[in-house]
JSON list of C-alpha atoms in Angstrom, two decimals:
[
{"chain": "I", "resi": 626, "resn": "UNK", "atom": "CA", "xyz": [-31.99, 0.66, 4.84]},
{"chain": "I", "resi": 627, "resn": "UNK", "atom": "CA", "xyz": [-29.21, 0.84, 7.47]},
{"chain": "I", "resi": 628, "resn": "UNK", "atom": "CA", "xyz": [-29.07, -2.95, 7.68]},
{"chain": "I", "resi": 629, "resn": "UNK", "atom": "CA", "xyz": [-28.55, -3.21, 3.91]},
{"chain": "I", "resi": 630, "resn": "UNK", "atom": "CA", "xyz": [-25.82, -0.57, 4.05]},
{"chain": "I", "resi": 631, "resn": "UNK", "atom": "CA", "xyz": [-24.01, -2.52, 6.79]},
{"chain": "I", "resi": 632, "resn": "UNK", "atom": "CA", "xyz": [-24.41, -5.76, 4.86]},
{"chain": "I", "resi": 633, "resn": "UNK", "atom": "CA", "xyz": [-23.05, -4.09, 1.67]},
{"chain": "I", "resi": 634, "resn": "UNK", "atom": "CA", "xyz": [-20.06, -2.78, 3.57]},
{"chain": "I", "resi": 635, "resn": "UNK", "atom": "CA", "xyz": [-19.35, -6.16, 5.14]},
{"chain": "I", "resi": 636, "resn": "UNK", "atom": "CA", "xyz": [-19.45, -7.72, 1.69]},
{"chain": "I", "resi": 637, "resn": "UNK", "atom": "CA", "xyz": [-17.10, -5.07, 0.31]},
{"chain": "I", "resi": 638, "resn": "UNK", "atom": "CA", "xyz": [-14.67, -5.50, 3.23]},
{"chain": "I", "resi": 639, "resn": "UNK", "atom": "CA", "xyz": [-14.67, -9.29, 2.82]},
{"chain": "I", "resi": 640, "resn": "UNK", "atom": "CA", "xyz": [-13.89, -9.02, -0.89]},
{"chain": "I", "resi": 641, "resn": "UNK", "atom": "CA", "xyz": [-11.34, -6.15, -0.80]},
{"chain": "I", "resi": 642, "resn": "UNK", "atom": "CA", "xyz": [-9.81, -6.62, 2.66]},
{"chain": "I", "resi": 643, "resn": "UNK", "atom": "CA", "xyz": [-6.95, -8.97, 1.68]},
{"chain": "I", "resi": 644, "resn": "UNK", "atom": "CA", "xyz": [-6.01, -6.75, -1.24]},
{"chain": "I", "resi": 645, "resn": "UNK", "atom": "CA", "xyz": [-5.84, -3.73, 1.06]},
{"chain": "I", "resi": 646, "resn": "UNK", "atom": "CA", "xyz": [-3.66, -5.63, 3.53]},
{"chain": "I", "resi": 647, "resn": "UNK", "atom": "CA", "xyz": [-1.34, -6.78, 0.72]},
{"chain": "I", "resi": 648, "resn": "UNK", "atom": "CA", "xyz": [-0.97, -3.23, -0.56]},
{"chain": "I", "resi": 649, "resn": "UNK", "atom": "CA", "xyz": [-0.38, -1.94, 2.96]},
{"chain": "I", "resi": 650, "resn": "UNK", "atom": "CA", "xyz": [2.24, -4.68, 3.47]},
{"chain": "I", "resi": 651, "resn": "UNK", "atom": "CA", "xyz": [4.15, -3.33, 0.49]},
{"chain": "I", "resi": 652, "resn": "UNK", "atom": "CA", "xyz": [3.71, 0.28, 1.59]},
{"chain": "I", "resi": 653, "resn": "UNK", "atom": "CA", "xyz": [5.08, -0.49, 5.05]},
{"chain": "I", "resi": 654, "resn": "UNK", "atom": "CA", "xyz": [8.08, -2.31, 3.67]},
{"chain": "I", "resi": 655, "resn": "UNK", "atom": "CA", "xyz": [6.97, -5.70, 4.95]},
{"chain": "I", "resi": 656, "resn": "UNK", "atom": "CA", "xyz": [5.52, -4.90, 8.38]},
{"chain": "I", "resi": 657, "resn": "UNK", "atom": "CA", "xyz": [2.58, -7.32, 8.47]},
{"chain": "I", "resi": 658, "resn": "UNK", "atom": "CA", "xyz": [1.17, -6.05, 11.77]},
{"chain": "I", "resi": 659, "resn": "UNK", "atom": "CA", "xyz": [1.24, -2.41, 10.72]},
{"chain": "I", "resi": 660, "resn": "UNK", "atom": "CA", "xyz": [-0.23, -3.39, 7.33]},
{"chain": "I", "resi": 661, "resn": "UNK", "atom": "CA", "xyz": [-3.20, -5.01, 9.06]},
{"chain": "I", "resi": 662, "resn": "UNK", "atom": "CA", "xyz": [-3.62, -1.96, 11.30]},
{"chain": "I", "resi": 663, "resn": "UNK", "atom": "CA", "xyz": [-3.53, 0.44, 8.35]},
{"chain": "I", "resi": 664, "resn": "UNK", "atom": "CA", "xyz": [-5.99, -1.64, 6.34]},
{"chain": "I", "resi": 665, "resn": "UNK", "atom": "CA", "xyz": [-8.30, -1.84, 9.35]},
{"chain": "I", "resi": 666, "resn": "UNK", "atom": "CA", "xyz": [-8.07, 1.93, 9.86]},
{"chain": "I", "resi": 667, "resn": "UNK", "atom": "CA", "xyz": [-8.81, 2.53, 6.18]},
{"chain": "I", "resi": 668, "resn": "UNK", "atom": "CA", "xyz": [-11.84, 0.21, 6.36]},
{"chain": "I", "resi": 669, "resn": "UNK", "atom": "CA", "xyz": [-13.01, 2.07, 9.46]},
{"chain": "I", "resi": 670, "resn": "UNK", "atom": "CA", "xyz": [-12.82, 5.36, 7.59]},
{"chain": "I", "resi": 671, "resn": "UNK", "atom": "CA", "xyz": [-14.71, 3.83, 4.69]},
{"chain": "I", "resi": 672, "resn": "UNK", "atom": "CA", "xyz": [-17.43, 2.49, 6.98]},
{"chain": "I", "resi": 673, "resn": "UNK", "atom": "CA", "xyz": [-17.97, 5.97, 8.41]},
{"chain": "I", "resi": 674, "resn": "UNK", "atom": "CA", "xyz": [-18.64, 7.28, 4.90]},
{"chain": "I", "resi": 675, "resn": "UNK", "atom": "CA", "xyz": [-20.15, 4.11, 3.43]},
{"chain": "I", "resi": 676, "resn": "UNK", "atom": "CA", "xyz": [-23.45, 5.70, 2.47]},
{"chain": "I", "resi": 677, "resn": "UNK", "atom": "CA", "xyz": [-21.54, 8.08, 0.16]},
{"chain": "I", "resi": 678, "resn": "UNK", "atom": "CA", "xyz": [-18.89, 5.53, -0.89]},
{"chain": "I", "resi": 679, "resn": "UNK", "atom": "CA", "xyz": [-21.49, 2.89, -1.79]},
{"chain": "I", "resi": 680, "resn": "UNK", "atom": "CA", "xyz": [-22.79, 5.18, -4.53]},
{"chain": "I", "resi": 681, "resn": "UNK", "atom": "CA", "xyz": [-19.36, 5.62, -6.16]},
{"chain": "I", "resi": 682, "resn": "UNK", "atom": "CA", "xyz": [-18.45, 3.95, -9.45]},
{"chain": "I", "resi": 683, "resn": "UNK", "atom": "CA", "xyz": [-15.02, 2.81, -8.24]},
{"chain": "I", "resi": 684, "resn": "UNK", "atom": "CA", "xyz": [-15.29, 1.84, -4.59]},
{"chain": "I", "resi": 685, "resn": "UNK", "atom": "CA", "xyz": [-12.11, -0.25, -4.73]},
{"chain": "I", "resi": 686, "resn": "UNK", "atom": "CA", "xyz": [-10.11, 2.65, -6.16]},
{"chain": "I", "resi": 687, "resn": "UNK", "atom": "CA", "xyz": [-11.44, 4.95, -3.46]},
{"chain": "I", "resi": 688, "resn": "UNK", "atom": "CA", "xyz": [-10.49, 2.36, -0.82]},
{"chain": "I", "resi": 689, "resn": "UNK", "atom": "CA", "xyz": [-6.93, 2.27, -2.21]},
{"chain": "I", "resi": 690, "resn": "UNK", "atom": "CA", "xyz": [-6.79, 6.07, -2.03]},
{"chain": "I", "resi": 691, "resn": "UNK", "atom": "CA", "xyz": [-7.95, 6.02, 1.59]},
{"chain": "I", "resi": 692, "resn": "UNK", "atom": "CA", "xyz": [-5.35, 3.35, 2.39]},
{"chain": "I", "resi": 693, "resn": "UNK", "atom": "CA", "xyz": [-2.47, 5.30, 0.82]},
{"chain": "I", "resi": 694, "resn": "UNK", "atom": "CA", "xyz": [-3.54, 8.48, 2.58]},
{"chain": "I", "resi": 695, "resn": "UNK", "atom": "CA", "xyz": [-3.81, 6.58, 5.87]},
{"chain": "I", "resi": 696, "resn": "UNK", "atom": "CA", "xyz": [-0.28, 5.23, 5.34]},
{"chain": "I", "resi": 697, "resn": "UNK", "atom": "CA", "xyz": [1.16, 8.65, 4.52]},
{"chain": "I", "resi": 698, "resn": "UNK", "atom": "CA", "xyz": [-0.63, 10.18, 7.49]},
{"chain": "I", "resi": 699, "resn": "UNK", "atom": "CA", "xyz": [0.72, 7.44, 9.75]},
{"chain": "I", "resi": 700, "resn": "UNK", "atom": "CA", "xyz": [4.26, 8.14, 8.54]},
{"chain": "I", "resi": 701, "resn": "UNK", "atom": "CA", "xyz": [3.84, 11.81, 9.46]},
{"chain": "I", "resi": 702, "resn": "UNK", "atom": "CA", "xyz": [2.45, 11.18, 12.94]},
{"chain": "I", "resi": 703, "resn": "UNK", "atom": "CA", "xyz": [4.40, 8.05, 13.90]},
{"chain": "I", "resi": 704, "resn": "UNK", "atom": "CA", "xyz": [5.35, 8.13, 17.55]},
{"chain": "I", "resi": 705, "resn": "UNK", "atom": "CA", "xyz": [8.91, 7.62, 18.77]},
{"chain": "I", "resi": 706, "resn": "UNK", "atom": "CA", "xyz": [7.73, 4.57, 20.73]},
{"chain": "I", "resi": 707, "resn": "UNK", "atom": "CA", "xyz": [7.38, 2.41, 17.62]},
{"chain": "I", "resi": 708, "resn": "UNK", "atom": "CA", "xyz": [10.39, 0.80, 16.02]},
{"chain": "I", "resi": 709, "resn": "UNK", "atom": "CA", "xyz": [10.64, -0.69, 12.57]},
{"chain": "I", "resi": 710, "resn": "UNK", "atom": "CA", "xyz": [12.22, -4.15, 12.49]},
{"chain": "I", "resi": 711, "resn": "UNK", "atom": "CA", "xyz": [13.40, -6.37, 9.70]},
{"chain": "I", "resi": 712, "resn": "UNK", "atom": "CA", "xyz": [11.46, -9.35, 11.09]},
{"chain": "I", "resi": 713, "resn": "UNK", "atom": "CA", "xyz": [8.68, -10.65, 8.90]},
{"chain": "I", "resi": 714, "resn": "UNK", "atom": "CA", "xyz": [5.57, -12.43, 10.06]},
{"chain": "I", "resi": 715, "resn": "UNK", "atom": "CA", "xyz": [5.80, -16.16, 9.56]},
{"chain": "I", "resi": 716, "resn": "UNK", "atom": "CA", "xyz": [3.52, -17.07, 6.70]},
{"chain": "I", "resi": 717, "resn": "UNK", "atom": "CA", "xyz": [3.73, -19.79, 4.10]},
{"chain": "I", "resi": 718, "resn": "UNK", "atom": "CA", "xyz": [5.01, -18.42, 0.83]},
{"chain": "I", "resi": 719, "resn": "UNK", "atom": "CA", "xyz": [4.17, -19.78, -2.59]},
{"chain": "I", "resi": 720, "resn": "UNK", "atom": "CA", "xyz": [6.73, -17.43, -4.11]},
{"chain": "I", "resi": 721, "resn": "UNK", "atom": "CA", "xyz": [9.03, -18.97, -6.72]},
{"chain": "I", "resi": 722, "resn": "UNK", "atom": "CA", "xyz": [11.93, -16.83, -5.46]},
{"chain": "I", "resi": 723, "resn": "UNK", "atom": "CA", "xyz": [11.52, -15.86, -1.79]},
{"chain": "I", "resi": 724, "resn": "UNK", "atom": "CA", "xyz": [15.01, -14.33, -1.61]},
{"chain": "I", "resi": 725, "resn": "UNK", "atom": "CA", "xyz": [14.07, -11.85, -4.32]},
{"chain": "I", "resi": 726, "resn": "UNK", "atom": "CA", "xyz": [10.89, -10.92, -2.46]},
{"chain": "I", "resi": 727, "resn": "UNK", "atom": "CA", "xyz": [12.69, -10.42, 0.87]},
{"chain": "I", "resi": 728, "resn": "UNK", "atom": "CA", "xyz": [15.43, -8.38, -0.79]},
{"chain": "I", "resi": 729, "resn": "UNK", "atom": "CA", "xyz": [12.91, -6.14, -2.53]},
{"chain": "I", "resi": 730, "resn": "UNK", "atom": "CA", "xyz": [10.87, -5.67, 0.65]},
{"chain": "I", "resi": 731, "resn": "UNK", "atom": "CA", "xyz": [13.99, -4.69, 2.59]},
{"chain": "I", "resi": 732, "resn": "UNK", "atom": "CA", "xyz": [15.00, -2.26, -0.14]},
{"chain": "I", "resi": 733, "resn": "UNK", "atom": "CA", "xyz": [11.50, -0.75, -0.27]},
{"chain": "I", "resi": 734, "resn": "UNK", "atom": "CA", "xyz": [11.56, -0.31, 3.52]},
{"chain": "I", "resi": 735, "resn": "UNK", "atom": "CA", "xyz": [14.65, 1.90, 3.19]},
{"chain": "I", "resi": 736, "resn": "UNK", "atom": "CA", "xyz": [12.94, 4.34, 0.83]},
{"chain": "I", "resi": 737, "resn": "UNK", "atom": "CA", "xyz": [11.04, 7.41, 2.04]},
{"chain": "I", "resi": 738, "resn": "UNK", "atom": "CA", "xyz": [7.30, 6.83, 2.43]},
{"chain": "I", "resi": 739, "resn": "UNK", "atom": "CA", "xyz": [6.25, 8.88, -0.60]},
{"chain": "I", "resi": 740, "resn": "UNK", "atom": "CA", "xyz": [8.79, 7.15, -2.87]},
{"chain": "I", "resi": 741, "resn": "UNK", "atom": "CA", "xyz": [7.62, 3.76, -1.63]},
{"chain": "I", "resi": 742, "resn": "UNK", "atom": "CA", "xyz": [3.98, 4.70, -2.20]},
{"chain": "I", "resi": 743, "resn": "UNK", "atom": "CA", "xyz": [4.69, 5.81, -5.79]},
{"chain": "I", "resi": 744, "resn": "UNK", "atom": "CA", "xyz": [6.55, 2.60, -6.62]},
{"chain": "I", "resi": 745, "resn": "UNK", "atom": "CA", "xyz": [3.93, 0.35, -5.04]},
{"chain": "I", "resi": 746, "resn": "UNK", "atom": "CA", "xyz": [1.07, 2.10, -6.82]},
{"chain": "I", "resi": 747, "resn": "UNK", "atom": "CA", "xyz": [2.81, 2.37, -10.19]},
{"chain": "I", "resi": 748, "resn": "UNK", "atom": "CA", "xyz": [4.57, -0.98, -10.44]},
{"chain": "I", "resi": 749, "resn": "UNK", "atom": "CA", "xyz": [2.94, -3.37, -7.98]},
{"chain": "I", "resi": 750, "resn": "UNK", "atom": "CA", "xyz": [-0.65, -2.15, -8.27]},
{"chain": "I", "resi": 751, "resn": "UNK", "atom": "CA", "xyz": [-0.07, -1.37, -11.97]},
{"chain": "I", "resi": 752, "resn": "UNK", "atom": "CA", "xyz": [-1.73, 2.03, -11.70]},
{"chain": "I", "resi": 753, "resn": "UNK", "atom": "CA", "xyz": [-1.33, 4.65, -14.41]},
{"chain": "I", "resi": 754, "resn": "UNK", "atom": "CA", "xyz": [0.56, 7.88, -13.79]},
{"chain": "I", "resi": 755, "resn": "UNK", "atom": "CA", "xyz": [-2.77, 9.72, -13.67]},
{"chain": "I", "resi": 756, "resn": "UNK", "atom": "CA", "xyz": [-4.33, 7.29, -11.18]},
{"chain": "I", "resi": 757, "resn": "UNK", "atom": "CA", "xyz": [-1.26, 7.47, -8.97]},
{"chain": "I", "resi": 758, "resn": "UNK", "atom": "CA", "xyz": [-1.26, 11.26, -9.18]},
{"chain": "I", "resi": 759, "resn": "UNK", "atom": "CA", "xyz": [-4.91, 11.33, -8.12]},
{"chain": "I", "resi": 760, "resn": "UNK", "atom": "CA", "xyz": [-4.35, 9.00, -5.17]},
{"chain": "I", "resi": 761, "resn": "UNK", "atom": "CA", "xyz": [-1.30, 10.89, -3.94]},
{"chain": "I", "resi": 762, "resn": "UNK", "atom": "CA", "xyz": [-2.70, 14.33, -4.74]},
{"chain": "I", "resi": 763, "resn": "UNK", "atom": "CA", "xyz": [0.22, 15.17, -7.02]},
{"chain": "I", "resi": 764, "resn": "UNK", "atom": "CA", "xyz": [0.54, 16.27, -10.61]},
{"chain": "I", "resi": 765, "resn": "UNK", "atom": "CA", "xyz": [1.32, 13.67, -13.29]},
{"chain": "I", "resi": 766, "resn": "UNK", "atom": "CA", "xyz": [4.76, 15.23, -13.82]},
{"chain": "I", "resi": 767, "resn": "UNK", "atom": "CA", "xyz": [5.52, 14.96, -10.11]},
{"chain": "I", "resi": 768, "resn": "UNK", "atom": "CA", "xyz": [4.57, 11.27, -10.18]},
{"chain": "I", "resi": 769, "resn": "UNK", "atom": "CA", "xyz": [6.85, 10.63, -13.16]},
{"chain": "I", "resi": 770, "resn": "UNK", "atom": "CA", "xyz": [9.81, 12.45, -11.60]},
{"chain": "I", "resi": 771, "resn": "UNK", "atom": "CA", "xyz": [9.25, 10.88, -8.16]},
{"chain": "I", "resi": 772, "resn": "UNK", "atom": "CA", "xyz": [8.99, 7.43, -9.81]},
{"chain": "I", "resi": 773, "resn": "UNK", "atom": "CA", "xyz": [12.23, 8.00, -11.66]},
{"chain": "I", "resi": 774, "resn": "UNK", "atom": "CA", "xyz": [14.06, 9.21, -8.54]},
{"chain": "I", "resi": 775, "resn": "UNK", "atom": "CA", "xyz": [12.59, 6.41, -6.42]},
{"chain": "I", "resi": 776, "resn": "UNK", "atom": "CA", "xyz": [13.77, 3.78, -8.92]},
{"chain": "I", "resi": 777, "resn": "UNK", "atom": "CA", "xyz": [17.28, 5.28, -8.84]},
{"chain": "I", "resi": 778, "resn": "UNK", "atom": "CA", "xyz": [17.21, 5.16, -5.03]},
{"chain": "I", "resi": 779, "resn": "UNK", "atom": "CA", "xyz": [15.90, 1.60, -5.07]},
{"chain": "I", "resi": 780, "resn": "UNK", "atom": "CA", "xyz": [18.69, 0.53, -7.42]},
{"chain": "I", "resi": 781, "resn": "UNK", "atom": "CA", "xyz": [21.23, 2.25, -5.16]},
{"chain": "I", "resi": 782, "resn": "UNK", "atom": "CA", "xyz": [19.85, 0.47, -2.09]},
{"chain": "I", "resi": 783, "resn": "UNK", "atom": "CA", "xyz": [19.91, -2.88, -3.89]},
{"chain": "I", "resi": 784, "resn": "UNK", "atom": "CA", "xyz": [23.45, -2.27, -5.18]},
{"chain": "I", "resi": 785, "resn": "UNK", "atom": "CA", "xyz": [25.24, -5.45, -6.13]},
{"chain": "I", "resi": 786, "resn": "UNK", "atom": "CA", "xyz": [22.31, -7.55, -4.86]},
{"chain": "I", "resi": 787, "resn": "UNK", "atom": "CA", "xyz": [20.38, -6.45, -7.96]},
{"chain": "I", "resi": 788, "resn": "UNK", "atom": "CA", "xyz": [22.94, -8.02, -10.29]},
{"chain": "I", "resi": 789, "resn": "UNK", "atom": "CA", "xyz": [23.10, -11.18, -8.17]},
{"chain": "I", "resi": 790, "resn": "UNK", "atom": "CA", "xyz": [19.31, -11.52, -8.17]},
{"chain": "I", "resi": 791, "resn": "UNK", "atom": "CA", "xyz": [19.06, -10.86, -11.90]},
{"chain": "I", "resi": 792, "resn": "UNK", "atom": "CA", "xyz": [21.49, -13.72, -12.60]},
{"chain": "I", "resi": 793, "resn": "UNK", "atom": "CA", "xyz": [19.75, -16.27, -10.37]}
]
């Protein structure tokens, strides 16, 4: 039985791992190393509860919730010894407009953690207000108002770059 559980978890991690890292990359504002650490920590938490998680209907959704909570917890406990940089890991990009991607990642990195999490879940992960509220342990109204305020902040951070990017 334990061997099957471990095998099931390994399969799940292999299938969902890259998605978790990508989401964490967005949550961290483009810090690839921290994204990998957060995804690994989330997978570790899932493994510890895999017997229970394996019986859930939406294991991927639960994994996303664990990842977001891990990110928010990290933001609260972050030590003074770590410094955020604007350097991105070198990876080949098949993005039609890399300047837009870099600009958006930099702008996301300047937002508070909760605002960033709401925007990533709502607009990148295409989650509903209710799903986002559940993941972040907020009410639906709080998600809507935080989304609205976060978009205003994002537009303010982007400033004139937003108009330039929209024209290109």
